[in-house]
Short mmCIF file of C-alpha atoms in Angstrom, two decimals:
data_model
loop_
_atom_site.label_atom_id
_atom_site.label_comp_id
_atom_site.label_asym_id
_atom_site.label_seq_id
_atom_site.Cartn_x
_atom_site.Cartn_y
_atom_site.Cartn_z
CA UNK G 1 -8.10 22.05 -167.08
CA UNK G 2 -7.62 23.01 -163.90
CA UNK G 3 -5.86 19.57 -161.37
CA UNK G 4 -8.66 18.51 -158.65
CA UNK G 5 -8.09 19.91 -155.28
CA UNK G 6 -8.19 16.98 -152.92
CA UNK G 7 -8.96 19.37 -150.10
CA UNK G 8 -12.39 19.58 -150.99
CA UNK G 9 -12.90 16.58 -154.18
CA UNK G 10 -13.32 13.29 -153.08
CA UNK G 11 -11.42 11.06 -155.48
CA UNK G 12 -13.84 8.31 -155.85
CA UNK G 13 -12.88 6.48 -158.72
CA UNK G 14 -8.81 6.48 -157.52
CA UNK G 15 -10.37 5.13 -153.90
CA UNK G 16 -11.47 2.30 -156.13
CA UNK G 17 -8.51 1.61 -158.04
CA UNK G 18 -6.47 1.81 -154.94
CA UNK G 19 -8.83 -0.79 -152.89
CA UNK G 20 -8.84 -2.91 -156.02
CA UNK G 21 -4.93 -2.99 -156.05
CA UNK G 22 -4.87 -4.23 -152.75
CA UNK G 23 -4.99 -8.02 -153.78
CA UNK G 24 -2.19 -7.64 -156.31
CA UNK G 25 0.96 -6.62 -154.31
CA UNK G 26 2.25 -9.98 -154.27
CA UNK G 27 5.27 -8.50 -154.87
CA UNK G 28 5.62 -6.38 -152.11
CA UNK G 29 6.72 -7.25 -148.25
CA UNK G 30 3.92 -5.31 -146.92
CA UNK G 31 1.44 -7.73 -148.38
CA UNK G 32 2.91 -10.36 -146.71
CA UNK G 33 3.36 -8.99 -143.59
CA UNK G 34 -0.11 -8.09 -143.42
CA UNK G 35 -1.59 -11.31 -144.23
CA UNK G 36 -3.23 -11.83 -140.70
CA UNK G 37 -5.21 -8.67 -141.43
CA UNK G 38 -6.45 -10.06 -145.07
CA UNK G 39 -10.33 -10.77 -143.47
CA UNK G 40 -10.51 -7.25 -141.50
CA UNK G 41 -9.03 -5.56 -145.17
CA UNK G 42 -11.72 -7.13 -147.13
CA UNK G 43 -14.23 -5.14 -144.99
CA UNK G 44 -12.17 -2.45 -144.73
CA UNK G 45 -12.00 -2.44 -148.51
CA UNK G 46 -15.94 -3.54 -149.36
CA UNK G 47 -17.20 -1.11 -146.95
CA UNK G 48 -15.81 1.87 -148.12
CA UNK G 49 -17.14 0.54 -152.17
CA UNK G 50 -20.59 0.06 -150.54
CA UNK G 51 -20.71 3.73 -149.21
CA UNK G 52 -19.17 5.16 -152.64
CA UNK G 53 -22.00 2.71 -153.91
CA UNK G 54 -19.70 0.85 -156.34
CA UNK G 55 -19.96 -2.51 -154.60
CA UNK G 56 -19.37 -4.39 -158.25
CA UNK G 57 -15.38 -3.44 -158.22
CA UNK G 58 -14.54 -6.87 -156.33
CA UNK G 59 -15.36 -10.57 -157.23
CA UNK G 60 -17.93 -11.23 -154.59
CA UNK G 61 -18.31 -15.33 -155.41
CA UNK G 62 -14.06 -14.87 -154.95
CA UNK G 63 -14.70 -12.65 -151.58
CA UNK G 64 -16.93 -15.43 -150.37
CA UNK G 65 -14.91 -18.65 -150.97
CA UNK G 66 -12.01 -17.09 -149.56
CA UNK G 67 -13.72 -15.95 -146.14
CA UNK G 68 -15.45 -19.61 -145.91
CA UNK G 69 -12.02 -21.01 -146.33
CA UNK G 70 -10.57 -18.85 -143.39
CA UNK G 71 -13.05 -20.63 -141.10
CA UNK G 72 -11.85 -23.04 -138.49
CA UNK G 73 -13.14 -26.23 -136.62
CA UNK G 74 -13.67 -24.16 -133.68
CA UNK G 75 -16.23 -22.56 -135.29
CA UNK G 76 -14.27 -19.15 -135.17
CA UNK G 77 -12.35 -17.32 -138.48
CA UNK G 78 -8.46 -16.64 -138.60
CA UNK G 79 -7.60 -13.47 -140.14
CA UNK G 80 -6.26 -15.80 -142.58
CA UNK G 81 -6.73 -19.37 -143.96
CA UNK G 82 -4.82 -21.23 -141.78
CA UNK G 83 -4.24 -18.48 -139.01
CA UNK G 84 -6.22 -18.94 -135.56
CA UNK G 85 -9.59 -18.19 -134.65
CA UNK G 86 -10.02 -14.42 -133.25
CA UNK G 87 -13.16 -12.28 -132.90
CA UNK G 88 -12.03 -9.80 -134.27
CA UNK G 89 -11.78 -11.88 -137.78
CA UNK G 90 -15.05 -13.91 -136.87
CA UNK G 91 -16.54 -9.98 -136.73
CA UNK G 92 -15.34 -9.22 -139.88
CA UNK G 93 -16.16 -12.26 -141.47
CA UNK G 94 -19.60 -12.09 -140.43
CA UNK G 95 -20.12 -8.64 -141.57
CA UNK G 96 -18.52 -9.70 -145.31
CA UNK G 97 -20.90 -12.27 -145.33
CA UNK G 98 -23.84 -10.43 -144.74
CA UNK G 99 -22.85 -7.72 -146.80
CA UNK G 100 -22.45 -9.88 -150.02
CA UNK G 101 -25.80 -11.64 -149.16
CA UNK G 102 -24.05 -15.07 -148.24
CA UNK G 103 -24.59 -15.33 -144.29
CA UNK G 104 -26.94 -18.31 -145.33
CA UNK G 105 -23.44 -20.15 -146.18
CA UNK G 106 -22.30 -20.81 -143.07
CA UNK G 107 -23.05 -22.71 -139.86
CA UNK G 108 -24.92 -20.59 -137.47
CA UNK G 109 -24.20 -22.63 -134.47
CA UNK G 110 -20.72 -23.42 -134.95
CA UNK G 111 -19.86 -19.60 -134.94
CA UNK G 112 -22.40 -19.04 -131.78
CA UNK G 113 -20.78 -22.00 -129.84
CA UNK G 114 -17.52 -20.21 -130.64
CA UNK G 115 -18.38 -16.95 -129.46
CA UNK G 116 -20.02 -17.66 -126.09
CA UNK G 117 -17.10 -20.20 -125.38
CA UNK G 118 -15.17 -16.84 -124.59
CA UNK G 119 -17.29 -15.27 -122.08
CA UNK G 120 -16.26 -16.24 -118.50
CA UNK G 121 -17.64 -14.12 -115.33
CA UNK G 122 -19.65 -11.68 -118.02
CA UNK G 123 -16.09 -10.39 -119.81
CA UNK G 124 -15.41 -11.58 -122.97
CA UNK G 125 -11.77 -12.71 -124.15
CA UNK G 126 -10.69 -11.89 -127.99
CA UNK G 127 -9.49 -15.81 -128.21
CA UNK G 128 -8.97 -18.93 -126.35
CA UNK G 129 -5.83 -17.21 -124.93
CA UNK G 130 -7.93 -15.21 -122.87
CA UNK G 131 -7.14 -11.29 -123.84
CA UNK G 132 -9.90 -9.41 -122.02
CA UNK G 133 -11.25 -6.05 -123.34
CA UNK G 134 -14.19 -4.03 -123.86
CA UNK G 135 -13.75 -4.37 -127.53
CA UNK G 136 -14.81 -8.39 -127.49
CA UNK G 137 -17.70 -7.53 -125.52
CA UNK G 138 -19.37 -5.45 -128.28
CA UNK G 139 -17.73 -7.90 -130.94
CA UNK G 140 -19.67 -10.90 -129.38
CA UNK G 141 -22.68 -8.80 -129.59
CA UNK G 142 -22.57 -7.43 -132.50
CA UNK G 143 -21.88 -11.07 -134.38
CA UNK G 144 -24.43 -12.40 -132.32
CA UNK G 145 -27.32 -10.00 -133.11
CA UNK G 146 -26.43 -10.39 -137.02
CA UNK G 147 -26.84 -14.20 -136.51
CA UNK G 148 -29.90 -13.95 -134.42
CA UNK G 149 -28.68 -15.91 -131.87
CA UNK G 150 -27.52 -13.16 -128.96
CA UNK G 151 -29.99 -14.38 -126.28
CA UNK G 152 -27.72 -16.90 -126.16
CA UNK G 153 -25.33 -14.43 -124.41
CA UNK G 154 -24.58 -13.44 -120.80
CA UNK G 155 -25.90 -9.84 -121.88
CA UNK G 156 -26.54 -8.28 -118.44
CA UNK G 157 -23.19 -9.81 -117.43
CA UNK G 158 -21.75 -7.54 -120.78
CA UNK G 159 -23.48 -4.57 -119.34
CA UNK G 160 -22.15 -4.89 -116.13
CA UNK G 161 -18.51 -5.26 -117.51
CA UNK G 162 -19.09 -1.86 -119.84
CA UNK G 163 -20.64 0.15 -117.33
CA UNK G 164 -17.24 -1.12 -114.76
CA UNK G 165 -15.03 0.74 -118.05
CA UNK G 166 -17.16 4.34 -117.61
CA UNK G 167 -14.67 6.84 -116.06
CA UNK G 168 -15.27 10.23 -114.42
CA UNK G 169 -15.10 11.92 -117.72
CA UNK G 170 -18.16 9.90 -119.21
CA UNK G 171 -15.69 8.02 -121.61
CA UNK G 172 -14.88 4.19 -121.33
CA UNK G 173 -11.66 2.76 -121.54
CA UNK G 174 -10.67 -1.09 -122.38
CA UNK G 175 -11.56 -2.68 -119.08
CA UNK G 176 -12.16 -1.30 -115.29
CA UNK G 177 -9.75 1.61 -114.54
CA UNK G 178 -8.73 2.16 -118.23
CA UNK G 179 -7.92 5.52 -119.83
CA UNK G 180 -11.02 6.69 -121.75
CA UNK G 181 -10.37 6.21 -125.02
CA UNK G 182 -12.81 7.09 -128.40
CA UNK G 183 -12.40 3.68 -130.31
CA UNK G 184 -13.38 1.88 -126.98
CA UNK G 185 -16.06 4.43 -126.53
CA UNK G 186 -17.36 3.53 -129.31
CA UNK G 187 -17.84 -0.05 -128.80
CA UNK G 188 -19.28 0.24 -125.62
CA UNK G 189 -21.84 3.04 -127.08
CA UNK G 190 -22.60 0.12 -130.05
CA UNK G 191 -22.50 -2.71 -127.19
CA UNK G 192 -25.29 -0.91 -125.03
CA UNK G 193 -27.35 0.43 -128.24
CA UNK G 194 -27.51 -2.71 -129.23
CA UNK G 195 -28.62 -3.91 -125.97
CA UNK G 196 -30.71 -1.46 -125.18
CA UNK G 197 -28.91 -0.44 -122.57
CA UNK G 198 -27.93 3.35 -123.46
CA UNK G 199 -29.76 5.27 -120.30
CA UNK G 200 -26.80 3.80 -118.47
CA UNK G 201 -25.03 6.59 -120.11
CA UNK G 202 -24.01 10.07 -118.66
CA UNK G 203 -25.11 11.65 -122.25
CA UNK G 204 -24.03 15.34 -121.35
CA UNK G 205 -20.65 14.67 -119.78
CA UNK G 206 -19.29 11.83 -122.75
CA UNK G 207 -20.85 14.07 -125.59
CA UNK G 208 -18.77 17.05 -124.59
CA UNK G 209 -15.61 14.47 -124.24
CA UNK G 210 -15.99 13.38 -127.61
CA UNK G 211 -16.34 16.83 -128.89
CA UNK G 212 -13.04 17.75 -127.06
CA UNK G 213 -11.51 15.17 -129.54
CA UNK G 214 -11.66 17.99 -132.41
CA UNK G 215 -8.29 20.29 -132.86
CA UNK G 216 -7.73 23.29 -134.80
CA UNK G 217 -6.88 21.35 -137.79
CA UNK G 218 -10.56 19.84 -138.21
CA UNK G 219 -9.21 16.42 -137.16
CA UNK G 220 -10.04 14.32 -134.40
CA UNK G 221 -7.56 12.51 -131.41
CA UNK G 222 -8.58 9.57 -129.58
CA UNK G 223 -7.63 11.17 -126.17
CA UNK G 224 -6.27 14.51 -125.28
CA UNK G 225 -2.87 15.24 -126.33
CA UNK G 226 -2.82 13.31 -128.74
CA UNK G 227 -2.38 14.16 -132.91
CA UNK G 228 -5.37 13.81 -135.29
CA UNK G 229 -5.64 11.30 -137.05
CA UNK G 230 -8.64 10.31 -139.54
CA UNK G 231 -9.96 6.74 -138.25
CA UNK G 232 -11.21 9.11 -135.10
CA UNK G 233 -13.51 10.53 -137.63
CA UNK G 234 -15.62 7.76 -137.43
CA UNK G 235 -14.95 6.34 -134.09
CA UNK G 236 -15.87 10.01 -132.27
CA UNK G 237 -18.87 10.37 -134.72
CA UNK G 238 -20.18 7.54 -134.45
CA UNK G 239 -20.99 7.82 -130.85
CA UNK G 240 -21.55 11.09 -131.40
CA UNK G 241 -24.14 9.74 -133.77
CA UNK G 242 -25.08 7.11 -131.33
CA UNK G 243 -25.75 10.09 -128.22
CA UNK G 244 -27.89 12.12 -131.20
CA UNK G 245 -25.12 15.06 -131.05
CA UNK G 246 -23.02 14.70 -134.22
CA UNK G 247 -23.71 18.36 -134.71
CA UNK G 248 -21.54 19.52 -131.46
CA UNK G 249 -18.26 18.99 -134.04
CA UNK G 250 -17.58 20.82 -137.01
CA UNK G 251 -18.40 18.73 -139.46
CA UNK G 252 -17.39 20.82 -142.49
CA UNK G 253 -13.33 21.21 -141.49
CA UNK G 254 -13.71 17.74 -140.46
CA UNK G 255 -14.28 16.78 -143.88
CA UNK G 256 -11.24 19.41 -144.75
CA UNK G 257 -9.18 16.96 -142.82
CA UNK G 258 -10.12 14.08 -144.21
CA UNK G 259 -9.88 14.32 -147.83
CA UNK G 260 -6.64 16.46 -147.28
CA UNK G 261 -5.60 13.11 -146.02
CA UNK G 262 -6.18 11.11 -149.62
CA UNK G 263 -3.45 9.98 -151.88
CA UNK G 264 -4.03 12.35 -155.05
CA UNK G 265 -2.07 10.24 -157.25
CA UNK G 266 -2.64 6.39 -156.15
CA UNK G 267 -5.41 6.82 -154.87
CA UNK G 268 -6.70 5.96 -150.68
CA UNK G 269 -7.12 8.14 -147.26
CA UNK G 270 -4.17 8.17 -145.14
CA UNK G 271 -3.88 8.92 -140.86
CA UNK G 272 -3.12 12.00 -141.54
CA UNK G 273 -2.13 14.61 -144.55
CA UNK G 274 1.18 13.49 -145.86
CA UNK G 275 1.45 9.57 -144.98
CA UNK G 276 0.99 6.75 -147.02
CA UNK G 277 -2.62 5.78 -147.33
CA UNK G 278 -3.99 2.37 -146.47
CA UNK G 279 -7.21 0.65 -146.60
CA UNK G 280 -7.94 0.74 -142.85
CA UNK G 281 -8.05 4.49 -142.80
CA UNK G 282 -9.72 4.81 -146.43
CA UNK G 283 -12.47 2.78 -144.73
CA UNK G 284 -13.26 4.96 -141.50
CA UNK G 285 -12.27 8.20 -143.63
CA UNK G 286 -15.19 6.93 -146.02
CA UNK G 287 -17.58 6.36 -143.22
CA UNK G 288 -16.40 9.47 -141.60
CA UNK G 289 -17.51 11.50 -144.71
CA UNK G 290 -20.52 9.94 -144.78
CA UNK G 291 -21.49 10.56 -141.08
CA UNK G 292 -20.50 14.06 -141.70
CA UNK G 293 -22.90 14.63 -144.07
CA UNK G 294 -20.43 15.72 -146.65
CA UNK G 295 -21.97 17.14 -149.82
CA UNK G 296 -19.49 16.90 -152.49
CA UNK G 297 -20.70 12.75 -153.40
CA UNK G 298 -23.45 11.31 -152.88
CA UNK G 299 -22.28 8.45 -150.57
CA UNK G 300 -24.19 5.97 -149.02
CA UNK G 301 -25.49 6.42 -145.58
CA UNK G 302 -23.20 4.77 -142.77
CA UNK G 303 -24.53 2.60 -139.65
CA UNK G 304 -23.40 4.52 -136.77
CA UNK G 305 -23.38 0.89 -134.76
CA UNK G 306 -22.85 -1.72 -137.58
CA UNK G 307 -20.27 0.29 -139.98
CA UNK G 308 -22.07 -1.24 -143.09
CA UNK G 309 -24.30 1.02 -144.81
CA UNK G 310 -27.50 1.32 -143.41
CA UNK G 311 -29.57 -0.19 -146.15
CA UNK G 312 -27.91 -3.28 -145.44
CA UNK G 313 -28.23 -3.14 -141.82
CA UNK G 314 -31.95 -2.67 -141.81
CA UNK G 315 -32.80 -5.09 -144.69
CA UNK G 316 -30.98 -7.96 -142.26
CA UNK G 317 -33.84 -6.52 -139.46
CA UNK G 318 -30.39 -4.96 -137.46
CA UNK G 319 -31.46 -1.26 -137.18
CA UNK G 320 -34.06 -2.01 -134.35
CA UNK G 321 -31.44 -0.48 -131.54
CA UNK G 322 -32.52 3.37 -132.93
CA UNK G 323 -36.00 2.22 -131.38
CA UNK G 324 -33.80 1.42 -127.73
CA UNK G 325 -32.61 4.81 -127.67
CA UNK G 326 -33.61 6.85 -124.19
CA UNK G 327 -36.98 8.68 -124.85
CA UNK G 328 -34.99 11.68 -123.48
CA UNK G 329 -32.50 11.80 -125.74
CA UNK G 330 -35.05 12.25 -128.99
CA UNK G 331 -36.04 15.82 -128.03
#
């Protein structure tokens, strides 16, 4: 028999094996220096089994405990038990939650009263030390919406601070006067879809941006001059997704890149073809695929705003925002 290409196989069943590793390395420094990330790799890791739609390859009553444990009195989640409170943990918490059907377990409030504690002036800070960036103002949103409480938000105040990031090139960068940057266009694309802010948008000019983003290789860079490297797959498409003009890439070397980016032997997607893979990048390589429309597995459709599959997002009533889009933009 002939070895599987993984230029143009993806090698499902050693993704699995690989995420379902991840939790055993106890051995290993790298596990322990990564410990803060432990909340944001347990999404990493469950959304990329939910779009290869083999969700039963982790405990989820285990998944579950753990995250309620890594809740803290200020209502927030660490990215550990026993680490501080961050949004970007409280995001990923949230969205573990939902995804394994346990939202119901945890106090609404306490995590709303947490979240709108950090906005001062409209901006939103990642913590109680204050870090300001465009990021936390779609994270508060986003958590927000999936607890139904994001009226109690300073959303024009949000909008205000996103549009104050839009630069000459139609990108956004991480606060007023920042380089435009694709992961920070993307959460201000998902912080005004959500919003139903999106006309504040200059479609045209950020859609041909993000396009730019593609190189010879298939891959994508964040910003020009910079290497490819597979997360940008789904940062660029999903606001590419988001403006209705995924099809201005090439989707099919895209997906070239990306699976020559996975591990053939142990399994997981790497940055780029060559380096050693890790769950962060098998995630957005997964949800890259899948907003590529790649036809060699049937995976799961992805939620360009929500990164869960979309399923998910519109059985928890979250996939209203496609209904917000610009009547323009659905010719």
């Amino acid at each position: 028999m002939e070895p599987t290409d993984p230029r143009s196989t993806l090698l499902a069943d050693k993704h699995v094996e690989f995420i379902k590793r991840l939790d055993k390395k106890h051995d290993e420094l790298e596990y322990w220096m990564t410990e803060h990330l432990r909340v944001s790799g347990i999404y990493w890791g469950l959304v990329a089994l939910f779009l290869l739609d083999k969700p039963a390859a982790l405990d989820h009553q285990q998944i579950v405990t753990y995250i309620l444990g890594c809740q803290n009195s200020d209502g927030g989640f660490g990215g550990h038990t026993n680490h501080d409170s961050h949004l970007l943990y409280t995001m990923s918490a949230v969205q573990v939650l939902l995804m394994l059907g346990a939202l119901d377990q945890i106090d609404t409030k306490r995590v709303t009263d947490y979240v709108v504690g950090l906005q001062r002036d409209g901006m939103v800070s990642g913590d109680e030390w204050g870090e300001q960036d465009t990021r936390f103002a779609f994270i508060a949103v986003a958590i927000l919406s999936q607890l139904g409480t994001l009226e109690q938000l300073d959303t024009q105040g949000i909008v205000d601070y996103v549009r104050s990031a839009m630069n000459y090139d139609g990108g956004f960068g991480s606060g007023p006067g920042g380089e435009s940057h694709a992961a920070q266009v993307y959460t201000c694309l998902a912080c005004l879809a959500i919003l139903g802010q999106l006309h504040v948008v200059d479609r045209e000019r950020l859609s041909g941006w993000l396009a730019e983003r593609q190189l010879k290789c298939g891959g994508l860079n964040g910003r020009p001059q910079k290497l490819e490297d597979v997360c940008y797959s789904w940062w660029v498409l999903s606001s590419l997704e988001i403006l209705g003009r995924v099809h201005w890439v090439d989707r099919q070397k895209l997906c070239g890149f990306i699976l020559s980016a996975q591990d053939e032997e142990r399994g997981g997607i790497a940055d780029r073809p060559g380096d050693v893979p890790d769950v962060y990048h098998t995630c957005f390589g997964m949800a890259g695929l899948s907003l590529a429309g790649f036809k060699g597995y049937a995976l799961k459709p992805v939620d360009p705003v929500y990164c869960m599959p979309k399923d998910i997002v519109e059985r928890a009533g979250l996939g209203s925002w496609t209904d917000k889009v610009p009547e323009s933009w659905r010719e």
